Short mmCIF file of C-alpha atoms in Angstrom, two decimals:
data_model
loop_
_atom_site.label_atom_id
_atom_site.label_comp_id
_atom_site.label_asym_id
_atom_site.label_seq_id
_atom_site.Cartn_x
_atom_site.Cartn_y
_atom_site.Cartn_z
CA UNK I 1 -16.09 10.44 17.90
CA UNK I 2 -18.39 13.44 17.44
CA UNK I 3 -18.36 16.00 20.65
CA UNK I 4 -21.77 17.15 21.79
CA UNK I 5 -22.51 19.12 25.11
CA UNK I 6 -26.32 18.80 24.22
CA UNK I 7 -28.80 16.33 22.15
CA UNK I 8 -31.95 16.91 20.51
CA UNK I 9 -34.84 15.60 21.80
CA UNK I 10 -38.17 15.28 19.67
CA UNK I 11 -40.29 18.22 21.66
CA UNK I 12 -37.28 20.58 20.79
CA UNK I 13 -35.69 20.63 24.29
CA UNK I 14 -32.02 20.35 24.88
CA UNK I 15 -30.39 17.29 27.71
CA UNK I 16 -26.70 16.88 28.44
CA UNK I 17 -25.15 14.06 26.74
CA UNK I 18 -24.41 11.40 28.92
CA UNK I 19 -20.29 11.43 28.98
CA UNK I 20 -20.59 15.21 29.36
CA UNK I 21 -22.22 14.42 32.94
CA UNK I 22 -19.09 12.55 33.87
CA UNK I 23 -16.71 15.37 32.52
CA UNK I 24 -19.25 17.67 34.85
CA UNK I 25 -18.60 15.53 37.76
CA UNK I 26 -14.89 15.52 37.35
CA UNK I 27 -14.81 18.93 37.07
CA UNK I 28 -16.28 19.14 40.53
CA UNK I 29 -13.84 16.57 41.46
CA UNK I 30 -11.13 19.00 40.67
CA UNK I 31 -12.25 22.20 42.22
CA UNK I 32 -12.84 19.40 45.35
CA UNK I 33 -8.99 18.69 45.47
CA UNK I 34 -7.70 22.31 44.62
CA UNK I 35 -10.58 23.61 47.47
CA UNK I 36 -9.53 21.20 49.94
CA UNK I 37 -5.70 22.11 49.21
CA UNK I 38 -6.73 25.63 50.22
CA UNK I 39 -8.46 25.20 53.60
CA UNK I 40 -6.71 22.39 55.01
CA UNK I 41 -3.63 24.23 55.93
CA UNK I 42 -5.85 26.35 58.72
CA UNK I 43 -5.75 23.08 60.06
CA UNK I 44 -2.36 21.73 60.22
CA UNK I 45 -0.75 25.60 60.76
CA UNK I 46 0.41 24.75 64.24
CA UNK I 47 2.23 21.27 62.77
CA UNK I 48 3.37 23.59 60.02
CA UNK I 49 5.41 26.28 62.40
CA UNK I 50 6.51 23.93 64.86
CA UNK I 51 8.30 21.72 62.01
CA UNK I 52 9.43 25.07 60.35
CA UNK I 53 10.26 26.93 62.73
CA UNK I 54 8.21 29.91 62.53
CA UNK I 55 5.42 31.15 64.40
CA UNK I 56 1.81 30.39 64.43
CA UNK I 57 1.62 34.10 62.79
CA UNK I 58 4.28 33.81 60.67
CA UNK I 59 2.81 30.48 59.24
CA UNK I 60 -0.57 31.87 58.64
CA UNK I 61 1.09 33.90 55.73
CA UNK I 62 0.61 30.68 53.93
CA UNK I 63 -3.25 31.39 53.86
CA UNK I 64 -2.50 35.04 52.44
CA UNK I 65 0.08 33.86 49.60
CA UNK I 66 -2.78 31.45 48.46
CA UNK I 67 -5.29 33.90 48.13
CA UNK I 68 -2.97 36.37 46.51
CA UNK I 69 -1.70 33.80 44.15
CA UNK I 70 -5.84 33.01 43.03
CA UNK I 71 -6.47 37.10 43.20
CA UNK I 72 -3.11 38.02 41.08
CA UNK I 73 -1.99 34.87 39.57
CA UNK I 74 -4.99 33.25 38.15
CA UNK I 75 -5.63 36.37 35.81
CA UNK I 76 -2.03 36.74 35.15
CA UNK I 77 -2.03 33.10 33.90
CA UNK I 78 -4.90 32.93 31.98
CA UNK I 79 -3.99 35.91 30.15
CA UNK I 80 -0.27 33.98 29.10
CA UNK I 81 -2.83 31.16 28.46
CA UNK I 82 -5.34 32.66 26.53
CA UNK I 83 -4.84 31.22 23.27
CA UNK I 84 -4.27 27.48 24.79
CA UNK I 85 -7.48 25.15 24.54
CA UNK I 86 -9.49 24.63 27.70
CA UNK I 87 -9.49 21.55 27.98
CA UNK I 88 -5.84 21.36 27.35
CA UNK I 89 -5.37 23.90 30.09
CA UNK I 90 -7.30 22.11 32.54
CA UNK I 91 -4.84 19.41 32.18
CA UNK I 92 -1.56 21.83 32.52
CA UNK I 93 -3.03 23.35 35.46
CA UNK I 94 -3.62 19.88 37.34
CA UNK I 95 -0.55 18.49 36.20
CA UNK I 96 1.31 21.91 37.69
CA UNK I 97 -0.80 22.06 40.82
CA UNK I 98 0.38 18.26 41.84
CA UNK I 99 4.05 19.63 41.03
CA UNK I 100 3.20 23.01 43.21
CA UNK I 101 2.13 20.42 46.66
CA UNK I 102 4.67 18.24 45.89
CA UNK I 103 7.38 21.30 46.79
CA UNK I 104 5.48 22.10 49.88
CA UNK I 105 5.94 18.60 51.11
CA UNK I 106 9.72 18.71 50.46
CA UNK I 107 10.15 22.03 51.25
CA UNK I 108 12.33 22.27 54.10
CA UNK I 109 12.80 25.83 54.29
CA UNK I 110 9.33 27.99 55.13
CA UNK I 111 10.72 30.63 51.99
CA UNK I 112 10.05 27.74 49.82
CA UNK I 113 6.01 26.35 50.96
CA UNK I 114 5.29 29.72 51.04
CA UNK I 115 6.40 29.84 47.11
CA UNK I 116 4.63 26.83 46.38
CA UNK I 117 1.56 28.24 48.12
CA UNK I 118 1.40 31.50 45.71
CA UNK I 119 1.87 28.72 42.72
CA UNK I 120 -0.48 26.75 43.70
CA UNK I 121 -3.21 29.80 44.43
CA UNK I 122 -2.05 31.17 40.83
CA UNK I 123 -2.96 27.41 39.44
CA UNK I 124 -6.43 27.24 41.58
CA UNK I 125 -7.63 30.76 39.96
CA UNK I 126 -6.97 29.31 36.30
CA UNK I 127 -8.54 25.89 36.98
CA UNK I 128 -11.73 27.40 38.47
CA UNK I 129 -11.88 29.77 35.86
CA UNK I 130 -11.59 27.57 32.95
CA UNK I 131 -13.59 24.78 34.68
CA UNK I 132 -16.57 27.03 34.89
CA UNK I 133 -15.82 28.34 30.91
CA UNK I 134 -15.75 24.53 29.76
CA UNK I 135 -18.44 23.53 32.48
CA UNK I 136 -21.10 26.14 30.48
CA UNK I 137 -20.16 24.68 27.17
CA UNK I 138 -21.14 21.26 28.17
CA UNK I 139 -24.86 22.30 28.85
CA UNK I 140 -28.10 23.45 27.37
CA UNK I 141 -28.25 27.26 28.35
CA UNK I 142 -31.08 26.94 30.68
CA UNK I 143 -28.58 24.72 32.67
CA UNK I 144 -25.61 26.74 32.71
CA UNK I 145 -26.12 27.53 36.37
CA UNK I 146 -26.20 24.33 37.31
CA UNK I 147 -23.28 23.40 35.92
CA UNK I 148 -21.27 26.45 37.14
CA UNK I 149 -22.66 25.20 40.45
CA UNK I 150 -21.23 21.88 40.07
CA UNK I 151 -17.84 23.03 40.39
CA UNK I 152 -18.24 25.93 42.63
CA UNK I 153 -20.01 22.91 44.72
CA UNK I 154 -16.76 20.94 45.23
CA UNK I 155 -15.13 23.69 46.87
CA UNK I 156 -18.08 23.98 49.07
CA UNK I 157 -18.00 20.08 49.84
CA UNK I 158 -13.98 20.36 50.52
CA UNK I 159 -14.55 22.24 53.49
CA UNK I 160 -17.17 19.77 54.51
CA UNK I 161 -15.35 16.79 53.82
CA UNK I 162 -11.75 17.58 52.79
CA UNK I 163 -10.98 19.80 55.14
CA UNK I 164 -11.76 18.15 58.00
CA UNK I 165 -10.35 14.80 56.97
CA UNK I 166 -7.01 15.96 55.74
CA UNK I 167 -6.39 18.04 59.01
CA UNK I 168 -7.53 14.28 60.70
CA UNK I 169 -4.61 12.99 58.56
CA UNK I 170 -1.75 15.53 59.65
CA UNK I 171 -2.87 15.55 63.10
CA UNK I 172 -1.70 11.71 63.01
CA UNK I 173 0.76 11.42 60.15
CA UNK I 174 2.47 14.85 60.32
CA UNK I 175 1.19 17.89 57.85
CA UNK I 176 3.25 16.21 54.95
CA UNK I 177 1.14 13.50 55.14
CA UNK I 178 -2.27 15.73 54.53
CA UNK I 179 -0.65 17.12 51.45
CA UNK I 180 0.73 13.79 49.99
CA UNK I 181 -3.18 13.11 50.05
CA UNK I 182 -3.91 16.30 48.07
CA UNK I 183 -1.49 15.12 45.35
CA UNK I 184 -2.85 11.41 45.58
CA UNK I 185 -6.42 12.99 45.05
CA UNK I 186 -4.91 15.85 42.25
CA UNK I 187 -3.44 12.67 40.58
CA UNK I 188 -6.67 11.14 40.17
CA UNK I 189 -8.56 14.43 39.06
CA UNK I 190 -6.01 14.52 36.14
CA UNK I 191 -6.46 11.42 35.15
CA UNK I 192 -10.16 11.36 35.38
CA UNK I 193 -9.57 15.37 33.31
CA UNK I 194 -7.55 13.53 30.64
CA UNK I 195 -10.32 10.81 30.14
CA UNK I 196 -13.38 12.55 30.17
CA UNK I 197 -13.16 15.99 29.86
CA UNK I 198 -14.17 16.35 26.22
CA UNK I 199 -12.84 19.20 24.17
CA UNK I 200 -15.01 22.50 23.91
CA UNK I 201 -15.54 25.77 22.08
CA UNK I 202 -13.58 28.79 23.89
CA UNK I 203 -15.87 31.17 25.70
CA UNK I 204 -14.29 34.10 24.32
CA UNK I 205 -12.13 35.08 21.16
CA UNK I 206 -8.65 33.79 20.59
CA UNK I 207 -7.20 37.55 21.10
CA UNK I 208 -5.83 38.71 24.46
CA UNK I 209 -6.43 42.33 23.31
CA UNK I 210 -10.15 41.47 23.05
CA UNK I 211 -10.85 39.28 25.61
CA UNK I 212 -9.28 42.09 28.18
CA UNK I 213 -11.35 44.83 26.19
CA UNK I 214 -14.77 42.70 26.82
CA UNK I 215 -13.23 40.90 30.67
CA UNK I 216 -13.00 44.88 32.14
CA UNK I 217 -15.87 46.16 30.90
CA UNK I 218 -17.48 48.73 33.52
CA UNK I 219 -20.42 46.23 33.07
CA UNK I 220 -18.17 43.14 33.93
CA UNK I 221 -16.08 45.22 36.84
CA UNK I 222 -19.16 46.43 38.51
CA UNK I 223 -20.34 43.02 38.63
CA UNK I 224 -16.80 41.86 39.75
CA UNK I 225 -17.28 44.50 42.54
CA UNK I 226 -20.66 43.33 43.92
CA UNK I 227 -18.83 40.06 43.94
CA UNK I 228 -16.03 41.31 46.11
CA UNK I 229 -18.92 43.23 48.42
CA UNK I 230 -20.80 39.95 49.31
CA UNK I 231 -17.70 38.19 49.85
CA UNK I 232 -16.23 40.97 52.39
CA UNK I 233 -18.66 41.26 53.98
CA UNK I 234 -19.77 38.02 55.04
CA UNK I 235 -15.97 36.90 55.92
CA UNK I 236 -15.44 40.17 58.23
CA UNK I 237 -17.27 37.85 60.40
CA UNK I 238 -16.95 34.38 59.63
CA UNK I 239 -13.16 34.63 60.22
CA UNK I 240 -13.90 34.81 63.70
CA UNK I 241 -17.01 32.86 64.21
CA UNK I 242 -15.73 30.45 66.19
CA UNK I 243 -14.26 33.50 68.95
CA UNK I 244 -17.70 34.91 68.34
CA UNK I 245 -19.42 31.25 69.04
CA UNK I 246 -16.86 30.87 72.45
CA UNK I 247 -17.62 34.21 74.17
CA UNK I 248 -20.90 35.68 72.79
CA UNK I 249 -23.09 32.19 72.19
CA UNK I 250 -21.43 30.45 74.90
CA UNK I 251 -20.31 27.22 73.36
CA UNK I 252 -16.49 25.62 73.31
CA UNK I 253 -15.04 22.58 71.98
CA UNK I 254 -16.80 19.93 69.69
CA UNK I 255 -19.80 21.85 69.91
CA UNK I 256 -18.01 25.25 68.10
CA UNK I 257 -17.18 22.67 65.10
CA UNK I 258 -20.60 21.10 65.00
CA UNK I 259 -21.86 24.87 64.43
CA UNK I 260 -19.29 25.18 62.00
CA UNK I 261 -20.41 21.59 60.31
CA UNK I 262 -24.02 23.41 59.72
CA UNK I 263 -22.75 26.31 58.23
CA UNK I 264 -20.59 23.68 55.77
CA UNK I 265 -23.16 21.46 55.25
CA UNK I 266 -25.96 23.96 53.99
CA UNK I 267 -23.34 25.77 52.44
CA UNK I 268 -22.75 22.67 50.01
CA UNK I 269 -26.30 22.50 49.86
CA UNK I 270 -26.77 26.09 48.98
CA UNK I 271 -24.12 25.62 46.19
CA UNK I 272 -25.46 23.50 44.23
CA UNK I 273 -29.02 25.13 44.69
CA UNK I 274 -27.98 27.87 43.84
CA UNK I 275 -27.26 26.86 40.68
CA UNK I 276 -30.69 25.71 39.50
CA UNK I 277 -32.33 29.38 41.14
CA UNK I 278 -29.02 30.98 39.01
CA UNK I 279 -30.77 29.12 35.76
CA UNK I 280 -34.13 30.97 36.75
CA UNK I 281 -33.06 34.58 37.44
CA UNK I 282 -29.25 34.79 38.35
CA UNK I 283 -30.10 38.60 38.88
CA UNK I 284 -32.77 37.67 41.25
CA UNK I 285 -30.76 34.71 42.82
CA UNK I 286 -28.05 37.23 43.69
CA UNK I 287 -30.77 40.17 44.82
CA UNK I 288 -32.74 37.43 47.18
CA UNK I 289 -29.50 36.31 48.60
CA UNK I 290 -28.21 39.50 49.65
CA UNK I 291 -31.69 40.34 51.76
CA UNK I 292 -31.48 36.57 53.46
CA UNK I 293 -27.77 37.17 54.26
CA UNK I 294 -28.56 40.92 55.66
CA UNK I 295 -31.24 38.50 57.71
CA UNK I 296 -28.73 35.81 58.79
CA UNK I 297 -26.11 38.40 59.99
CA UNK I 298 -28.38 40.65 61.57
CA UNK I 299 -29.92 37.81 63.66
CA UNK I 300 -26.47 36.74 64.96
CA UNK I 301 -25.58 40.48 66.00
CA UNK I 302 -28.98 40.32 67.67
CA UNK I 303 -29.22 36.75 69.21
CA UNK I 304 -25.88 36.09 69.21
CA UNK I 305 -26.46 35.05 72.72
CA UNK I 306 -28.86 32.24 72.24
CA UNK I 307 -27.30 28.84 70.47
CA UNK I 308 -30.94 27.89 68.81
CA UNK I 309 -31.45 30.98 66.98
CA UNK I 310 -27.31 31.14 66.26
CA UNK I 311 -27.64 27.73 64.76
CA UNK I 312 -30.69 28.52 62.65
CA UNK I 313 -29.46 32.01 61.14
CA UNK I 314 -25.96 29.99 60.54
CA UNK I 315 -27.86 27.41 58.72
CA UNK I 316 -29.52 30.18 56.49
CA UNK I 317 -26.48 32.36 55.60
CA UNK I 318 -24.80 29.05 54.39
CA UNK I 319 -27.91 28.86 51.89
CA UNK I 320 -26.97 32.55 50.27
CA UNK I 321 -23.64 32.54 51.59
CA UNK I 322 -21.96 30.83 48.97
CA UNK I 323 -25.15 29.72 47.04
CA UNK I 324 -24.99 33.32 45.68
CA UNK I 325 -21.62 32.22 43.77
CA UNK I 326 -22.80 30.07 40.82
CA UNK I 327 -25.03 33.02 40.37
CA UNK I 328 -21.91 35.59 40.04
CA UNK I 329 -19.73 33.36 38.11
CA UNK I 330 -22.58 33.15 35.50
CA UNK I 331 -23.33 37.09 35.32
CA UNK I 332 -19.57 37.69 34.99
CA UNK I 333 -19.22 35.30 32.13
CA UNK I 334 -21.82 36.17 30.51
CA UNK I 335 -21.71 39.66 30.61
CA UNK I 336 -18.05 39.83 29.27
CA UNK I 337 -19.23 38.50 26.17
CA UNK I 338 -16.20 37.66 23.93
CA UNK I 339 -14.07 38.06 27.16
CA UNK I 340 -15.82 34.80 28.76
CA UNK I 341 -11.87 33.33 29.12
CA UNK I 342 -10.61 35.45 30.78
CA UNK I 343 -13.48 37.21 32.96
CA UNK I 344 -14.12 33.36 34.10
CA UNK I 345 -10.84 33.94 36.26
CA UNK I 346 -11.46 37.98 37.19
CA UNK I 347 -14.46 35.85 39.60
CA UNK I 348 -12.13 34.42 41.51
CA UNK I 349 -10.37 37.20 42.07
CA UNK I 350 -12.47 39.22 43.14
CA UNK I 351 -14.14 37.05 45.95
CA UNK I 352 -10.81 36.15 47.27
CA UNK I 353 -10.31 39.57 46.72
CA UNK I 354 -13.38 40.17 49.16
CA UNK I 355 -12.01 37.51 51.74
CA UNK I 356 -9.36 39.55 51.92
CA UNK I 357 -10.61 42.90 52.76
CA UNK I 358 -13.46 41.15 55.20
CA UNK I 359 -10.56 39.44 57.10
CA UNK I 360 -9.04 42.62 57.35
CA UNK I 361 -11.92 44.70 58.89
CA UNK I 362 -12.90 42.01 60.62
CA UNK I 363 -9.65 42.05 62.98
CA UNK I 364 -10.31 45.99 62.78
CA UNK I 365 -13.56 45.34 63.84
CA UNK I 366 -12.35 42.89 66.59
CA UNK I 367 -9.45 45.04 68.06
CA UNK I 368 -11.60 47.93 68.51
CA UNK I 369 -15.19 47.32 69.62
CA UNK I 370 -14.54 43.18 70.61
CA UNK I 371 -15.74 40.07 68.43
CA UNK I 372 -19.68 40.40 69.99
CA UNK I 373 -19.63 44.01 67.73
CA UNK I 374 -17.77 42.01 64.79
CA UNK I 375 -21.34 41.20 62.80
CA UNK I 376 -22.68 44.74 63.20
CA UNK I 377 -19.84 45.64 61.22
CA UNK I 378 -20.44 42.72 58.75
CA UNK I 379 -24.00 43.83 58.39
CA UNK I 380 -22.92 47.38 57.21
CA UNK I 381 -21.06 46.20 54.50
CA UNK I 382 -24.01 43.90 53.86
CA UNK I 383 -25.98 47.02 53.76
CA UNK I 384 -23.54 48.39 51.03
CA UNK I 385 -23.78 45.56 48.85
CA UNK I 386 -27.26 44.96 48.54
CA UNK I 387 -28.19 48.17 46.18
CA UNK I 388 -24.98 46.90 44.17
CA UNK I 389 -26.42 44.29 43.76
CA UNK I 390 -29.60 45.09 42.96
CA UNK I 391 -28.02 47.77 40.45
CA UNK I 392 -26.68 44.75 38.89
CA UNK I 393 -29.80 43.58 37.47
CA UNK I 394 -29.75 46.54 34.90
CA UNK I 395 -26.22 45.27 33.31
CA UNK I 396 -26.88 44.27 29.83
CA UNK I 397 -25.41 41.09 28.41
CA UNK I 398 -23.50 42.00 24.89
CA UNK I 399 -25.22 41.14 21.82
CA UNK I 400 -28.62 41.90 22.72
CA UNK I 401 -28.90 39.08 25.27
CA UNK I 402 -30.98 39.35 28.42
CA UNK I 403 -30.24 41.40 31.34
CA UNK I 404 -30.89 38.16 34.02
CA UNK I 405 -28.04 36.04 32.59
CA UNK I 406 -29.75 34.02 30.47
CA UNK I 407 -27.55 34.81 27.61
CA UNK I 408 -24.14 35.53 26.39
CA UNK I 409 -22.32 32.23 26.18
CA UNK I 410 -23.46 29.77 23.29
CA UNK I 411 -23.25 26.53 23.97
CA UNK I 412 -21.60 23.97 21.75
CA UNK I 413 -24.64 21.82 19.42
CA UNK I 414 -23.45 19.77 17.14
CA UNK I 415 -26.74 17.53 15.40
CA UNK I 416 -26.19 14.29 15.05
CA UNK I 417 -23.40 12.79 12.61
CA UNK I 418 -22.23 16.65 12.40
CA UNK I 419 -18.53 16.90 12.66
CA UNK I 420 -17.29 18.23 16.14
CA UNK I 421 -16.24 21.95 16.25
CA UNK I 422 -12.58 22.61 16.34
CA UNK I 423 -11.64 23.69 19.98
CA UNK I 424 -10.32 27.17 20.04
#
C-alpha cells in the first residue's frame, strides 16, 4: 500500500490524503489523553492525600514530578530513541504511558505515584514531540501549522473537556477511578496509533551526534528561550487566577470556573487557529501574540476589579495564550534542521520549563505584594519576552530556507504508484 502525506492535484497544489486526516486526528486524540492525564490530578489532589496520607502540599509534588519528567525526561528519551521510527515510537510511548497510570492506580505507597508521575511526564514529552515530527510529515508545507496545531489542540481541549470530566469521575468513584479512565482512553489512542498512523520519513538524521549538534543550535535555543519567556510569564499569573478572580474581581464558586471555562474554551479555539496564522507567518503569529497577551494581562492588572472587562481580556489571552504554541513548535522544528527529532521534544521542555519558573514567581509575587499585584509582575516578564520574540524573526532556517518558518522540514511526496519511502 503506497504511503503518501500529500497528492497531486492538476493546478499543482498539494491536499492531505484522506487516511492521513485520520492519523492527524488520532494524533490529537493522543496528546487529548496524555493532556488530560496531566491536569486532572489538580483536581482529585485532595482525594489523592487523604487516601495517601500526605498533605494537600505534599501531594501537589505530583504536579512538579510531571512537569520535570516532560522538561528532563522527554529529551532524555528521545535521545535513547533517536534511531527508532516515529511511528514505531509513538506506539512504545502509548503502550508505556498506559503501563505508567496503571502503577499510579495500584500504587499504594505515595513514593510510588509520584514515580509513575515522572514516567509518565518523561513519556508525554516524547509523544508530543514525535507527534508533532510525524504530524508535519503528513502535510503539504503550507499546512504544517495546522497540523502541529492539531495536536497541540488536544491538550488544549483536555483541559476543556478532560479535565473537568475526569475530576467529575473521582469526585464520585474515588481518584483511581479518574485514572482507570485515562488508561481506558490511552488504550484506545493506541489502538487507533497502531491502525492509522502511517509510517513517515524522520525529521532529522539517524545520528544522535547530529541531531544534538543541529537541536542546540544558538538559533534553536534562543527560540527555545522565547518559548520558555511566553510560557512564564503568562503562568506567574494564571496559577492563581482563580485567588485573583475571588478577592480582586469579586466572584466565588461556579462563577470562578465559568471564568475559567472561557479562558479553556478560546484557548482550544486559539489552538487550533493558531495553527492556520502559524502557516501564514509563524514569526508574525508569535510577534502579534505577544502584543495581544501584553494587552490581556495588562487589562486584568488594570480592571481586575470589574468582571465584564476580566471576562473579555480572559477570553483574549486564551486566543495568544496558547494559540502562540503551534507557532513555536513549528519555528523550533524547523529551525533545527537535521535536528527536527530531537528539537521536536526540547519544545516541550522548555514551556513546561516556563510553567515552572512562572509558578514560581508567581507565589513570589503573591507572598510579597498580594495576588491583586500578581499580573503586574506577569506583565514585566511579558515585557521581556516580546523583543525576544520579535528578535526571533531574524533566525534563519538551515539550508537557505525562509526566516518565517516556512521551511526546513520536507514533507514526504511520493507520486502516484511510486514506492513508499523507507521510514528512518
Amino acid at each position: 500500500m503506497p504511503l503518501t502525506s500529500t497528492t497531486g492535484t492538476a493546478s499543482g497544489t498539494m491536499t492531505t490524503a484522506p487516511r492521513n486526516k485520520y492519523a492527524l486526528a488520532v494524533l490529537g486524540l493522543g496528546a487529548f489523553v496524555i493532556g488530560t492525564a496531566e491536569l486532572v490530578v489538580v483536581g482529585v489532589l485532595g482525594l489523592i492525600a487523604s487516601d495517601l496520607g500526605v498533605s494537600v502540599g505534599t501531594a501537589g509534588l505530583l504536579v512538579t514530578a510531571y512537569a520535570l519528567g516532560i522538561a528532563l525526561g522527554g529529551p532524555l528519551l528521545t535521545a535513547l530513541t533517536i534511531k527508532v521510527p516515529r511511528r514505531t515510537l509513538l506506539w512504545l510511548a502509548l503502550a508505556v504511558f498506559i503501563g505508567g497510570n496503571l502503577v499510579a492506580v495500584a500504587g499504594g505507597a505515595f513514593g510510588m505515584v509520584v514515580a509513575a508521575r515522572v514516567l509518565c511526564g518523561a513519556l508525554h514529552g516524547l509523544f508530543i514531540g514525535s507527534a508533532s515530527a510525524v504530524a508535519t510529515q503528513l502535510v503539504a508545507p503550507e499546512r504544517r501549522g495546522q497540523a502541529v496545531g492539531l495536536v497541540f489542540g488536544g491538550i488544549a481541549v483536555s483541559t476543556v473537556f478532560g479535565v473537568p470530566l475526569g475530576t467529575l469521575v473521582g469526585q464520585a468513584l474515588g481518584w483511581r477511578a479518574t485514572f482507570v479512565g485515562v488508561v481506558v482512553l490511552g488504550v484506545i489512542a493506541l489502538l487507533a496509533t497502531v491502525s492509522l498512523v502511517p509510517p513517515v520519513r524522520g525529521t532529522g538524521s539517524a545520528g544522535l551526534g547530529e541531531q544534538a549538534r543541529h537541536a542546540f543550535a544558538p538559533r534553536v535555543l534562543v527560540m527555545l528561550l522565547a518559548g520558555l519567556l511566553l510560557l512564564g510569564s503568562q503562568f506567574t499569573v494564571f496559577t492563581y487566577l482563580a485567588p485573583f478572580l475571588e478577592e480582586v474581581t469579586g466572584i466565588g464558586g461556579g462563577a470562578v470556573s465559568a471564568f475559567l471555562l472561557v479562558f479553556g474554551v478560546f484557548s482550544a479555539v486559539g489552538t487550533f487557529g493558531g495553527g492556520r496564522f502559524a502557516d501564514r507567518n509563524a514569526s508574525n503569529t508569535l510577534t502579534v501574540g505577544a502584543v495581544i497577551l501584553i494587552a490581556a494581562i495588562g487589562a486584568l492588572h488594570l480592571f481586575g476589579s470589574n468582571p465584564v472587562l476580566v471576562g473579555l481580556a480572559l477570553a483574549a489571552w486564551g486566543l495568544v495564550g496558547f494559540g502562540v504554541t503551534p507557532a513555536l513548535q513549528l519555528r523550533v522544528i524547523s529551525l533545527a534542521g537535521a535536528g527536527g527529532d530531537l528539537a521536536a521534544t526540547l519544545g516541550a521542555s522548555a514551556v513546561n520549563a516556563g510553567i515552572a519558573v512562572g509558578a514560581a514567581v508567581g507565589g513570589w509575587a503573591l507572598a510579597a505584594y498580594g495576588v491583586g499585584e500578581v499580573p503586574l509582575v506577569a506583565l514585566v516578564g511579558c515585557a521581556v519576552a516580546l523583543p525576544v520574540v520579535w528578535a526571533t524573526r531574524f533566525l534563519k532556517v538551515p539550508g537557505g530556507g525562509a526566516p518565517d518558518g516556512g521551511a526546513g522540514v520536507a514533507p514526504v511526496q511520493v507520486d502516484s504508484g511510486t514506492p513508499a519511502p523507507v521510514e528512518q
